[in-house]
Short mmCIF file of N, CA, C and O and ligand atoms in Angstrom, two decimals:
data_model
loop_
_atom_site.label_atom_id
_atom_site.label_comp_id
_atom_site.label_asym_id
_atom_site.label_seq_id
_atom_site.Cartn_x
_atom_site.Cartn_y
_atom_site.Cartn_z
N MET A 681 -22.61 5.65 -6.76
CA MET A 681 -21.49 5.30 -5.88
C MET A 681 -20.63 6.55 -5.60
O MET A 681 -20.25 7.27 -6.50
N ALA A 682 -20.30 6.74 -4.34
CA ALA A 682 -19.54 7.94 -3.98
C ALA A 682 -18.06 7.75 -4.27
O ALA A 682 -17.54 6.64 -4.25
N THR A 683 -17.42 8.88 -4.53
CA THR A 683 -15.96 8.86 -4.69
C THR A 683 -15.34 8.52 -3.34
O THR A 683 -15.80 8.99 -2.30
N GLU A 684 -14.30 7.69 -3.38
CA GLU A 684 -13.68 7.19 -2.16
C GLU A 684 -12.16 7.39 -2.29
O GLU A 684 -11.65 7.50 -3.39
N ARG A 685 -11.48 7.38 -1.13
CA ARG A 685 -10.02 7.44 -1.14
C ARG A 685 -9.43 6.22 -0.45
O ARG A 685 -10.05 5.67 0.46
N THR A 686 -8.24 5.83 -0.88
CA THR A 686 -7.54 4.73 -0.24
C THR A 686 -6.06 5.06 -0.14
O THR A 686 -5.57 5.91 -0.90
N LEU A 687 -5.35 4.42 0.80
CA LEU A 687 -3.91 4.62 0.90
C LEU A 687 -3.19 3.46 0.23
O LEU A 687 -3.48 2.29 0.51
N SER A 688 -2.26 3.80 -0.64
CA SER A 688 -1.40 2.80 -1.30
C SER A 688 0.03 3.01 -0.87
O SER A 688 0.48 4.15 -0.72
N ILE A 689 0.75 1.91 -0.65
CA ILE A 689 2.21 1.99 -0.47
C ILE A 689 2.86 1.07 -1.50
O ILE A 689 2.51 -0.12 -1.57
N ILE A 690 3.75 1.62 -2.30
CA ILE A 690 4.61 0.78 -3.15
C ILE A 690 5.81 0.42 -2.27
O ILE A 690 6.55 1.28 -1.81
N LYS A 691 5.91 -0.88 -1.95
CA LYS A 691 6.84 -1.34 -0.92
C LYS A 691 8.29 -1.39 -1.44
O LYS A 691 8.52 -1.30 -2.66
N PRO A 692 9.28 -1.56 -0.51
CA PRO A 692 10.69 -1.48 -0.90
C PRO A 692 11.10 -2.43 -2.02
O PRO A 692 11.95 -2.08 -2.85
N ASP A 693 10.50 -3.62 -2.10
CA ASP A 693 10.90 -4.57 -3.16
C ASP A 693 10.53 -4.03 -4.54
O ASP A 693 11.31 -4.13 -5.49
N ALA A 694 9.35 -3.44 -4.66
CA ALA A 694 8.89 -2.94 -5.96
C ALA A 694 9.64 -1.67 -6.35
O ALA A 694 9.95 -1.46 -7.53
N VAL A 695 9.97 -0.82 -5.36
CA VAL A 695 10.79 0.36 -5.64
C VAL A 695 12.17 -0.10 -6.14
O VAL A 695 12.68 0.41 -7.15
N ALA A 696 12.75 -1.11 -5.46
CA ALA A 696 14.07 -1.61 -5.85
C ALA A 696 14.05 -2.20 -7.26
O ALA A 696 15.06 -2.15 -7.98
N LYS A 697 12.92 -2.74 -7.68
CA LYS A 697 12.79 -3.31 -9.03
C LYS A 697 12.54 -2.25 -10.10
O LYS A 697 12.34 -2.59 -11.26
N ASN A 698 12.45 -0.99 -9.68
CA ASN A 698 12.19 0.11 -10.62
C ASN A 698 10.80 -0.03 -11.25
O ASN A 698 10.62 0.26 -12.44
N ALA A 699 9.84 -0.49 -10.44
CA ALA A 699 8.49 -0.75 -10.96
C ALA A 699 7.47 0.31 -10.55
O ALA A 699 6.26 0.11 -10.72
N ILE A 700 7.93 1.45 -10.02
CA ILE A 700 6.99 2.47 -9.56
C ILE A 700 6.04 2.87 -10.68
O ILE A 700 4.81 2.87 -10.53
N GLY A 701 6.60 3.19 -11.83
CA GLY A 701 5.79 3.68 -12.94
C GLY A 701 4.78 2.66 -13.43
O GLY A 701 3.61 2.99 -13.67
N GLU A 702 5.21 1.42 -13.56
CA GLU A 702 4.29 0.38 -14.05
C GLU A 702 3.12 0.18 -13.08
O GLU A 702 2.00 -0.07 -13.49
N ILE A 703 3.41 0.30 -11.78
CA ILE A 703 2.35 0.11 -10.78
C ILE A 703 1.39 1.30 -10.80
O ILE A 703 0.17 1.12 -10.81
N VAL A 704 1.94 2.51 -10.87
CA VAL A 704 1.05 3.69 -10.92
C VAL A 704 0.19 3.65 -12.19
O VAL A 704 -0.99 4.00 -12.17
N THR A 705 0.76 3.19 -13.29
CA THR A 705 -0.01 3.07 -14.53
C THR A 705 -1.23 2.16 -14.34
O THR A 705 -2.32 2.44 -14.86
N ARG A 706 -1.06 1.10 -13.59
CA ARG A 706 -2.21 0.20 -13.35
C ARG A 706 -3.31 0.93 -12.57
O ARG A 706 -4.50 0.75 -12.86
N PHE A 707 -2.92 1.72 -11.59
CA PHE A 707 -3.92 2.49 -10.84
C PHE A 707 -4.66 3.44 -11.79
O PHE A 707 -5.89 3.50 -11.80
N GLU A 708 -3.89 4.16 -12.59
CA GLU A 708 -4.49 5.17 -13.47
C GLU A 708 -5.37 4.52 -14.53
O GLU A 708 -6.47 5.01 -14.83
N LYS A 709 -4.93 3.40 -15.09
CA LYS A 709 -5.73 2.71 -16.13
C LYS A 709 -7.04 2.18 -15.54
O LYS A 709 -8.02 1.99 -16.27
N ALA A 710 -7.05 1.91 -14.23
CA ALA A 710 -8.27 1.41 -13.57
C ALA A 710 -9.18 2.55 -13.12
O ALA A 710 -10.20 2.32 -12.47
N GLY A 711 -8.78 3.80 -13.44
CA GLY A 711 -9.64 4.94 -13.11
C GLY A 711 -9.34 5.58 -11.77
O GLY A 711 -10.06 6.49 -11.34
N LEU A 712 -8.27 5.13 -11.09
CA LEU A 712 -7.90 5.77 -9.82
C LEU A 712 -6.96 6.93 -10.11
O LEU A 712 -6.07 6.82 -10.95
N LYS A 713 -7.17 8.04 -9.40
CA LYS A 713 -6.32 9.22 -9.57
C LYS A 713 -5.39 9.35 -8.38
O LYS A 713 -5.83 9.20 -7.23
N VAL A 714 -4.13 9.69 -8.63
CA VAL A 714 -3.19 9.99 -7.54
C VAL A 714 -3.48 11.42 -7.08
O VAL A 714 -3.35 12.36 -7.86
N VAL A 715 -3.91 11.58 -5.83
CA VAL A 715 -4.20 12.93 -5.32
C VAL A 715 -3.20 13.37 -4.25
O VAL A 715 -3.24 14.51 -3.78
N ALA A 716 -2.27 12.46 -3.88
CA ALA A 716 -1.17 12.81 -2.98
C ALA A 716 -0.10 11.74 -3.15
O ALA A 716 -0.42 10.58 -3.40
N ALA A 717 1.17 12.14 -3.03
CA ALA A 717 2.26 11.17 -3.20
C ALA A 717 3.52 11.68 -2.51
O ALA A 717 3.80 12.87 -2.53
N LYS A 718 4.26 10.74 -1.89
CA LYS A 718 5.58 11.09 -1.37
C LYS A 718 6.44 9.83 -1.28
O LYS A 718 5.92 8.73 -1.12
N MET A 719 7.75 10.03 -1.40
CA MET A 719 8.69 8.93 -1.21
C MET A 719 9.33 9.10 0.16
O MET A 719 9.73 10.20 0.53
N LEU A 720 9.38 7.99 0.91
CA LEU A 720 9.88 8.02 2.28
C LEU A 720 10.73 6.80 2.55
O LEU A 720 10.48 5.74 1.97
N HIS A 721 11.71 6.93 3.45
CA HIS A 721 12.38 5.75 3.98
C HIS A 721 11.91 5.62 5.43
O HIS A 721 12.32 6.39 6.29
N LEU A 722 11.01 4.68 5.68
CA LEU A 722 10.38 4.55 7.00
C LEU A 722 11.41 4.09 8.04
O LEU A 722 12.29 3.28 7.73
N ASP A 723 11.26 4.57 9.28
CA ASP A 723 12.05 4.01 10.38
C ASP A 723 11.17 3.02 11.16
O ASP A 723 9.99 2.82 10.84
N ASN A 724 11.76 2.36 12.16
CA ASN A 724 11.03 1.31 12.89
C ASN A 724 9.74 1.84 13.52
O ASN A 724 8.71 1.16 13.48
N ASP A 725 9.80 3.03 14.09
CA ASP A 725 8.61 3.58 14.76
C ASP A 725 7.49 3.85 13.76
O ASP A 725 6.33 3.53 14.00
N LYS A 726 7.84 4.44 12.62
CA LYS A 726 6.80 4.81 11.64
C LYS A 726 6.19 3.54 11.01
O LYS A 726 4.98 3.44 10.84
N ALA A 727 7.04 2.56 10.67
CA ALA A 727 6.53 1.32 10.06
C ALA A 727 5.76 0.49 11.09
O ALA A 727 4.68 -0.05 10.79
N GLY A 728 6.30 0.41 12.32
CA GLY A 728 5.62 -0.36 13.38
C GLY A 728 4.28 0.26 13.75
O GLY A 728 3.31 -0.46 13.99
N GLY A 729 4.22 1.58 13.79
CA GLY A 729 2.97 2.26 14.08
C GLY A 729 1.94 2.03 13.00
O GLY A 729 0.75 1.84 13.26
N PHE A 730 2.40 2.02 11.77
CA PHE A 730 1.48 1.82 10.65
C PHE A 730 0.84 0.43 10.71
O PHE A 730 -0.34 0.27 10.46
N TYR A 731 1.65 -0.59 11.05
CA TYR A 731 1.15 -1.96 11.11
C TYR A 731 0.84 -2.40 12.55
O TYR A 731 0.91 -3.58 12.86
N ALA A 732 0.48 -1.43 13.42
CA ALA A 732 0.26 -1.73 14.85
C ALA A 732 -0.77 -2.85 15.06
O ALA A 732 -0.67 -3.61 16.03
N GLU A 733 -1.75 -2.96 14.15
CA GLU A 733 -2.77 -4.02 14.31
C GLU A 733 -2.15 -5.42 14.29
O GLU A 733 -2.75 -6.39 14.75
N HIS A 734 -0.93 -5.54 13.72
CA HIS A 734 -0.26 -6.85 13.61
C HIS A 734 0.83 -7.05 14.67
O HIS A 734 1.61 -8.00 14.58
N LYS A 735 0.88 -6.15 15.67
CA LYS A 735 1.96 -6.15 16.66
C LYS A 735 2.20 -7.50 17.33
O LYS A 735 3.34 -7.88 17.59
N GLU A 736 1.14 -8.24 17.60
CA GLU A 736 1.29 -9.52 18.31
C GLU A 736 1.50 -10.70 17.36
O GLU A 736 1.65 -11.84 17.81
N ARG A 737 1.49 -10.46 16.07
CA ARG A 737 1.61 -11.56 15.11
C ARG A 737 3.07 -11.99 14.97
O ARG A 737 3.99 -11.16 15.11
N PRO A 738 3.30 -13.29 14.69
CA PRO A 738 4.69 -13.77 14.61
C PRO A 738 5.52 -13.12 13.51
O PRO A 738 6.74 -13.06 13.60
N PHE A 739 4.85 -12.61 12.48
CA PHE A 739 5.59 -12.02 11.36
C PHE A 739 5.86 -10.53 11.54
O PHE A 739 6.45 -9.88 10.67
N PHE A 740 5.46 -9.94 12.70
CA PHE A 740 5.55 -8.48 12.86
C PHE A 740 6.97 -7.94 12.69
O PHE A 740 7.20 -6.97 11.95
N ASN A 741 7.95 -8.57 13.35
CA ASN A 741 9.33 -8.04 13.26
C ASN A 741 9.87 -8.12 11.84
O ASN A 741 10.54 -7.19 11.37
N ASP A 742 9.57 -9.23 11.15
CA ASP A 742 10.01 -9.35 9.76
C ASP A 742 9.35 -8.29 8.88
O ASP A 742 9.97 -7.72 7.98
N LEU A 743 8.06 -8.04 9.16
CA LEU A 743 7.31 -7.06 8.38
C LEU A 743 7.92 -5.66 8.54
O LEU A 743 8.16 -4.95 7.56
N VAL A 744 8.22 -5.28 9.79
CA VAL A 744 8.82 -3.97 10.04
C VAL A 744 10.22 -3.91 9.43
O VAL A 744 10.61 -2.91 8.81
N GLY A 745 10.98 -5.00 9.57
CA GLY A 745 12.32 -5.05 8.98
C GLY A 745 12.27 -4.86 7.47
O GLY A 745 13.07 -4.11 6.89
N PHE A 746 11.31 -5.50 6.83
CA PHE A 746 11.16 -5.36 5.38
C PHE A 746 10.73 -3.95 5.00
O PHE A 746 11.30 -3.34 4.07
N MET A 747 9.76 -3.41 5.70
CA MET A 747 9.22 -2.09 5.33
C MET A 747 10.23 -0.96 5.55
O MET A 747 10.07 0.13 5.00
N THR A 748 11.27 -1.22 6.38
CA THR A 748 12.31 -0.21 6.61
C THR A 748 13.57 -0.49 5.79
O THR A 748 14.57 0.20 5.94
N SER A 749 13.52 -1.51 4.92
CA SER A 749 14.73 -1.95 4.21
C SER A 749 15.10 -1.04 3.04
O SER A 749 16.20 -1.16 2.49
N GLY A 750 14.21 -0.16 2.64
CA GLY A 750 14.49 0.75 1.53
C GLY A 750 13.34 1.73 1.39
O GLY A 750 12.34 1.61 2.11
N PRO A 751 13.45 2.67 0.47
CA PRO A 751 12.38 3.66 0.31
C PRO A 751 11.08 3.06 -0.19
O PRO A 751 11.07 2.02 -0.86
N VAL A 752 9.99 3.74 0.15
CA VAL A 752 8.65 3.36 -0.31
C VAL A 752 8.00 4.60 -0.95
O VAL A 752 8.44 5.72 -0.72
N VAL A 753 6.96 4.36 -1.75
CA VAL A 753 6.17 5.46 -2.30
C VAL A 753 4.76 5.35 -1.71
O VAL A 753 4.10 4.31 -1.88
N VAL A 754 4.38 6.38 -0.98
CA VAL A 754 3.07 6.40 -0.32
C VAL A 754 2.15 7.32 -1.12
O VAL A 754 2.55 8.44 -1.45
N GLN A 755 0.95 6.83 -1.45
CA GLN A 755 0.04 7.62 -2.28
C GLN A 755 -1.39 7.54 -1.76
O GLN A 755 -1.81 6.51 -1.22
N VAL A 756 -2.13 8.61 -1.98
CA VAL A 756 -3.57 8.59 -1.80
C VAL A 756 -4.19 8.45 -3.19
O VAL A 756 -3.89 9.24 -4.09
N LEU A 757 -5.02 7.43 -3.37
CA LEU A 757 -5.71 7.18 -4.63
C LEU A 757 -7.18 7.50 -4.44
O LEU A 757 -7.77 7.14 -3.41
N GLU A 758 -7.75 8.16 -5.44
CA GLU A 758 -9.15 8.57 -5.35
C GLU A 758 -9.92 8.05 -6.56
O GLU A 758 -9.40 8.07 -7.68
N GLY A 759 -11.13 7.58 -6.32
CA GLY A 759 -11.99 7.12 -7.42
C GLY A 759 -13.20 6.38 -6.88
O GLY A 759 -13.35 6.21 -5.67
N GLU A 760 -14.07 5.95 -7.79
CA GLU A 760 -15.22 5.15 -7.41
C GLU A 760 -14.72 3.88 -6.73
O GLU A 760 -13.84 3.20 -7.28
N ASN A 761 -15.25 3.56 -5.55
CA ASN A 761 -14.91 2.29 -4.93
C ASN A 761 -13.40 2.08 -4.76
O ASN A 761 -12.90 0.97 -4.95
N ALA A 762 -12.68 3.14 -4.44
CA ALA A 762 -11.21 3.10 -4.49
C ALA A 762 -10.60 1.98 -3.64
O ALA A 762 -9.64 1.34 -4.06
N VAL A 763 -11.17 1.73 -2.45
CA VAL A 763 -10.58 0.71 -1.56
C VAL A 763 -10.62 -0.66 -2.23
O VAL A 763 -9.60 -1.35 -2.35
N ALA A 764 -11.80 -1.05 -2.68
CA ALA A 764 -11.96 -2.39 -3.28
C ALA A 764 -11.27 -2.47 -4.64
O ALA A 764 -10.68 -3.50 -4.99
N THR A 765 -11.34 -1.39 -5.41
CA THR A 765 -10.67 -1.39 -6.72
C THR A 765 -9.18 -1.64 -6.55
O THR A 765 -8.58 -2.46 -7.25
N ASN A 766 -8.57 -0.93 -5.57
CA ASN A 766 -7.13 -1.11 -5.35
C ASN A 766 -6.82 -2.53 -4.86
O ASN A 766 -5.86 -3.15 -5.32
N ARG A 767 -7.65 -3.06 -3.95
CA ARG A 767 -7.39 -4.43 -3.46
C ARG A 767 -7.50 -5.44 -4.61
O ARG A 767 -6.73 -6.39 -4.67
N ASP A 768 -8.44 -5.21 -5.53
CA ASP A 768 -8.55 -6.10 -6.70
C ASP A 768 -7.30 -6.01 -7.58
O ASP A 768 -6.80 -7.03 -8.06
N LEU A 769 -6.82 -4.79 -7.78
CA LEU A 769 -5.61 -4.63 -8.60
C LEU A 769 -4.40 -5.29 -7.94
O LEU A 769 -3.53 -5.84 -8.62
N MET A 770 -4.34 -5.24 -6.59
CA MET A 770 -3.19 -5.78 -5.84
C MET A 770 -3.11 -7.30 -5.91
O MET A 770 -2.03 -7.86 -6.03
N GLY A 771 -4.24 -7.97 -5.77
CA GLY A 771 -4.25 -9.43 -5.66
C GLY A 771 -4.01 -9.90 -4.23
O GLY A 771 -3.81 -9.10 -3.32
N ALA A 772 -4.01 -11.22 -4.04
CA ALA A 772 -3.94 -11.81 -2.70
C ALA A 772 -2.62 -11.47 -2.00
O ALA A 772 -1.60 -11.24 -2.66
N THR A 773 -2.67 -11.46 -0.65
CA THR A 773 -1.49 -11.14 0.17
C THR A 773 -0.28 -11.98 -0.23
O THR A 773 0.83 -11.46 -0.35
N ASN A 774 -0.52 -13.30 -0.41
CA ASN A 774 0.56 -14.19 -0.84
C ASN A 774 0.58 -14.23 -2.38
O ASN A 774 -0.38 -14.70 -2.99
N PRO A 775 1.65 -13.73 -3.00
CA PRO A 775 1.69 -13.67 -4.47
C PRO A 775 1.42 -15.02 -5.12
O PRO A 775 0.90 -15.07 -6.24
N LYS A 776 1.73 -16.10 -4.41
CA LYS A 776 1.48 -17.45 -4.97
C LYS A 776 -0.02 -17.70 -5.15
O LYS A 776 -0.42 -18.55 -5.96
N ASP A 777 -0.84 -17.00 -4.38
CA ASP A 777 -2.30 -17.15 -4.48
C ASP A 777 -2.94 -16.05 -5.32
O ASP A 777 -4.16 -16.04 -5.51
N ALA A 778 -2.14 -15.10 -5.78
CA ALA A 778 -2.71 -13.93 -6.46
C ALA A 778 -3.09 -14.27 -7.90
O ALA A 778 -2.39 -15.02 -8.59
N GLU A 779 -4.24 -13.74 -8.33
CA GLU A 779 -4.72 -13.96 -9.70
C GLU A 779 -3.70 -13.43 -10.71
O GLU A 779 -3.14 -12.34 -10.51
N PRO A 780 -3.53 -14.15 -11.82
CA PRO A 780 -2.65 -13.63 -12.87
C PRO A 780 -3.09 -12.23 -13.30
O PRO A 780 -4.29 -11.95 -13.37
N GLY A 781 -2.13 -11.38 -13.55
CA GLY A 781 -2.44 -10.02 -13.99
C GLY A 781 -2.58 -9.03 -12.85
O GLY A 781 -2.68 -7.83 -13.08
N THR A 782 -2.57 -9.52 -11.60
CA THR A 782 -2.59 -8.58 -10.48
C THR A 782 -1.15 -8.11 -10.18
O THR A 782 -0.18 -8.73 -10.62
N ILE A 783 -1.06 -7.02 -9.43
CA ILE A 783 0.26 -6.44 -9.14
C ILE A 783 1.13 -7.45 -8.38
O ILE A 783 2.30 -7.64 -8.71
N ARG A 784 0.55 -8.10 -7.38
CA ARG A 784 1.38 -9.03 -6.60
C ARG A 784 1.78 -10.24 -7.43
O ARG A 784 2.90 -10.75 -7.28
N ALA A 785 0.91 -10.72 -8.30
CA ALA A 785 1.28 -11.86 -9.16
C ALA A 785 2.43 -11.46 -10.09
O ALA A 785 3.33 -12.26 -10.35
N ASP A 786 2.40 -10.22 -10.56
CA ASP A 786 3.37 -9.81 -11.58
C ASP A 786 4.67 -9.25 -11.01
O ASP A 786 5.70 -9.30 -11.68
N PHE A 787 4.65 -8.71 -9.79
CA PHE A 787 5.84 -8.01 -9.28
C PHE A 787 6.40 -8.61 -7.99
O PHE A 787 7.44 -8.13 -7.52
N ALA A 788 5.73 -9.59 -7.37
CA ALA A 788 6.19 -10.10 -6.08
C ALA A 788 6.39 -11.61 -6.13
O ALA A 788 5.75 -12.30 -6.92
N GLU A 789 7.28 -12.09 -5.27
CA GLU A 789 7.52 -13.53 -5.21
C GLU A 789 7.13 -14.15 -3.87
O GLU A 789 6.81 -15.32 -3.80
N THR A 790 7.19 -13.36 -2.79
CA THR A 790 6.96 -13.93 -1.45
C THR A 790 5.92 -13.12 -0.69
O THR A 790 5.69 -11.94 -0.97
N ILE A 791 5.35 -13.75 0.34
CA ILE A 791 4.34 -13.07 1.16
C ILE A 791 4.97 -11.93 1.96
O ILE A 791 4.29 -10.97 2.30
N ASP A 792 6.27 -12.03 2.24
CA ASP A 792 6.93 -10.98 3.03
C ASP A 792 7.23 -9.74 2.18
O ASP A 792 7.09 -8.61 2.65
N ALA A 793 7.64 -9.98 0.96
CA ALA A 793 7.99 -8.87 0.05
C ALA A 793 6.96 -8.89 -1.07
O ALA A 793 7.19 -9.47 -2.13
N ASN A 794 5.82 -8.25 -0.82
CA ASN A 794 4.69 -8.44 -1.75
C ASN A 794 4.26 -7.15 -2.47
O ASN A 794 3.10 -6.98 -2.82
N ALA A 795 5.22 -6.29 -2.72
CA ALA A 795 5.12 -5.18 -3.69
C ALA A 795 4.26 -3.98 -3.30
O ALA A 795 4.65 -2.84 -3.55
N VAL A 796 3.08 -4.23 -2.74
CA VAL A 796 2.17 -3.11 -2.46
C VAL A 796 1.37 -3.34 -1.18
O VAL A 796 1.10 -4.48 -0.78
N HIS A 797 0.99 -2.24 -0.58
CA HIS A 797 -0.03 -2.21 0.48
C HIS A 797 -1.23 -1.45 -0.03
O HIS A 797 -1.08 -0.46 -0.77
N GLY A 798 -2.42 -1.87 0.41
CA GLY A 798 -3.62 -1.08 0.17
C GLY A 798 -4.55 -1.17 1.36
O GLY A 798 -4.68 -2.24 1.97
N SER A 799 -5.19 -0.06 1.70
CA SER A 799 -6.14 -0.07 2.83
C SER A 799 -7.18 -1.16 2.62
O SER A 799 -7.60 -1.42 1.49
N ASP A 800 -7.63 -1.78 3.74
CA ASP A 800 -8.57 -2.90 3.61
C ASP A 800 -10.03 -2.50 3.86
O ASP A 800 -10.92 -3.35 3.77
N SER A 801 -10.30 -1.24 4.20
CA SER A 801 -11.67 -0.77 4.40
C SER A 801 -11.65 0.76 4.34
O SER A 801 -10.59 1.37 4.52
N PRO A 802 -12.80 1.38 4.13
CA PRO A 802 -12.83 2.86 4.13
C PRO A 802 -12.38 3.43 5.48
O PRO A 802 -11.72 4.47 5.52
N GLU A 803 -12.68 2.73 6.58
CA GLU A 803 -12.26 3.20 7.91
C GLU A 803 -10.73 3.15 8.03
O GLU A 803 -10.11 4.09 8.52
N SER A 804 -10.13 2.02 7.59
CA SER A 804 -8.66 1.93 7.60
C SER A 804 -8.06 3.00 6.72
O SER A 804 -7.03 3.60 7.05
N ALA A 805 -8.69 3.24 5.58
CA ALA A 805 -8.16 4.23 4.63
C ALA A 805 -8.07 5.60 5.28
O ALA A 805 -7.06 6.29 5.17
N GLU A 806 -9.12 5.98 5.99
CA GLU A 806 -9.13 7.29 6.63
C GLU A 806 -7.99 7.42 7.65
O GLU A 806 -7.26 8.40 7.67
N ARG A 807 -7.84 6.37 8.46
CA ARG A 807 -6.77 6.37 9.47
C ARG A 807 -5.39 6.38 8.80
O ARG A 807 -4.50 7.14 9.19
N GLU A 808 -5.22 5.55 7.80
CA GLU A 808 -3.90 5.41 7.16
C GLU A 808 -3.53 6.68 6.38
O GLU A 808 -2.36 7.06 6.35
N ILE A 809 -4.51 7.30 5.74
CA ILE A 809 -4.22 8.54 4.99
C ILE A 809 -3.74 9.61 5.96
O ILE A 809 -2.73 10.29 5.72
N SER A 810 -4.41 9.75 7.11
CA SER A 810 -4.00 10.80 8.05
C SER A 810 -2.70 10.42 8.77
O SER A 810 -2.02 11.29 9.32
N TYR A 811 -2.32 9.14 8.73
CA TYR A 811 -1.03 8.71 9.31
C TYR A 811 0.13 9.27 8.49
O TYR A 811 1.20 9.55 9.04
N PHE A 812 -0.07 9.43 7.19
CA PHE A 812 1.01 9.87 6.31
C PHE A 812 0.85 11.28 5.74
O PHE A 812 1.84 11.89 5.35
N PHE A 813 -0.39 11.77 5.65
CA PHE A 813 -0.61 13.03 4.95
C PHE A 813 -1.42 14.00 5.79
O PHE A 813 -2.42 13.61 6.40
N SER A 814 -1.01 15.28 5.76
CA SER A 814 -1.86 16.33 6.31
C SER A 814 -2.82 16.76 5.20
O SER A 814 -2.59 16.47 4.02
N ASN A 815 -3.90 17.45 5.58
CA ASN A 815 -4.92 17.83 4.60
C ASN A 815 -4.35 18.66 3.47
O ASN A 815 -4.74 18.50 2.31
N ASP A 816 -3.38 19.53 3.78
CA ASP A 816 -2.85 20.41 2.73
C ASP A 816 -1.88 19.70 1.79
O ASP A 816 -1.38 20.30 0.84
N GLU A 817 -1.60 18.41 2.06
CA GLU A 817 -0.77 17.64 1.13
C GLU A 817 -1.61 16.84 0.14
O GLU A 817 -1.07 16.12 -0.70
N ILE A 818 -2.93 16.92 0.27
CA ILE A 818 -3.83 16.17 -0.61
C ILE A 818 -4.45 17.17 -1.60
O ILE A 818 -4.91 18.23 -1.21
N CYS A 819 -4.37 16.80 -2.87
CA CYS A 819 -4.77 17.72 -3.95
C CYS A 819 -5.91 17.12 -4.77
O CYS A 819 -5.65 16.51 -5.82
N PRO A 820 -7.16 17.29 -4.34
CA PRO A 820 -8.29 16.76 -5.10
C PRO A 820 -8.29 17.36 -6.50
O PRO A 820 -7.95 18.53 -6.66
N ARG A 821 -8.67 16.58 -7.51
CA ARG A 821 -8.67 17.12 -8.87
C ARG A 821 -9.76 16.44 -9.70
O ARG A 821 -10.34 15.48 -9.28
P1 LIG B 320 -1.02 -5.05 3.43
O1 LIG B 320 -1.64 -4.63 4.75
O2 LIG B 320 0.48 -4.89 3.40
O3 LIG B 320 -1.71 -4.38 2.27
O4 LIG B 320 -1.28 -6.61 3.19
P2 LIG B 320 -2.63 -7.41 3.38
O5 LIG B 320 -3.71 -6.49 3.85
O6 LIG B 320 -2.87 -8.16 2.11
O7 LIG B 320 -2.23 -8.43 4.52
P3 LIG B 320 -2.22 -8.22 6.11
O8 LIG B 320 -2.94 -9.37 6.70
O9 LIG B 320 -2.66 -6.82 6.47
O10 LIG B 320 -0.69 -8.38 6.46
C1 LIG B 320 0.23 -7.30 6.36
C2 LIG B 320 1.52 -7.81 5.76
O11 LIG B 320 2.12 -8.74 6.66
C3 LIG B 320 2.75 -9.78 5.94
N1 LIG B 320 2.19 -11.06 6.33
N2 LIG B 320 2.90 -12.12 6.54
N3 LIG B 320 3.78 -14.75 7.13
C4 LIG B 320 2.48 -14.46 7.18
O12 LIG B 320 1.64 -15.30 7.45
C5 LIG B 320 2.08 -13.10 6.87
N4 LIG B 320 0.83 -12.66 6.89
C6 LIG B 320 0.91 -11.35 6.55
C7 LIG B 320 2.52 -9.54 4.47
O13 LIG B 320 3.68 -8.94 3.93
C8 LIG B 320 1.34 -8.60 4.45
O14 LIG B 320 1.36 -7.77 3.31
MG1 LIG B 321 -3.49 -5.20 5.51
#
């Protein structure tokens, strides 16, 4: 299996809960390495552009409002099967449906404020990584 990269965002609710470290620990314990990281306070254009695929959905404005409500931590995670590994660690979109022990089950209460984002395919990962990081901001190790 080839090494893969995925984009993770620790969302404003989890940052506000002071859970950055606990969430990163889960990535590291699962064998994912942080190869790029930055903290940002997204504006409407940056958050809306990131979630452009959901532009026509009824929840789009709430999603952008939430993602701009406070700082986020954006990271590139690298490892075997990184996209699927991260999605498994995250749990279902709605924390009420998330398996016990997943990040969303443990740190989130609602579908709107659900603690983390993770790329949903290797193709999305490539696009999302370049949306936030230039090549010289990524440090393979
Ligand atoms: P994400 O992109 O943030 O990792 O979440 P996801 O793949 O699990 O879910 P996605 O379908 O991409 O939706 C993006 C975010 O929009 C909000 N959402 N609300 N009210 C709703 O029915 C609804 N559906 C999605 C969630 O906050 C979700 O994380
Ligand atoms: Mg998604």
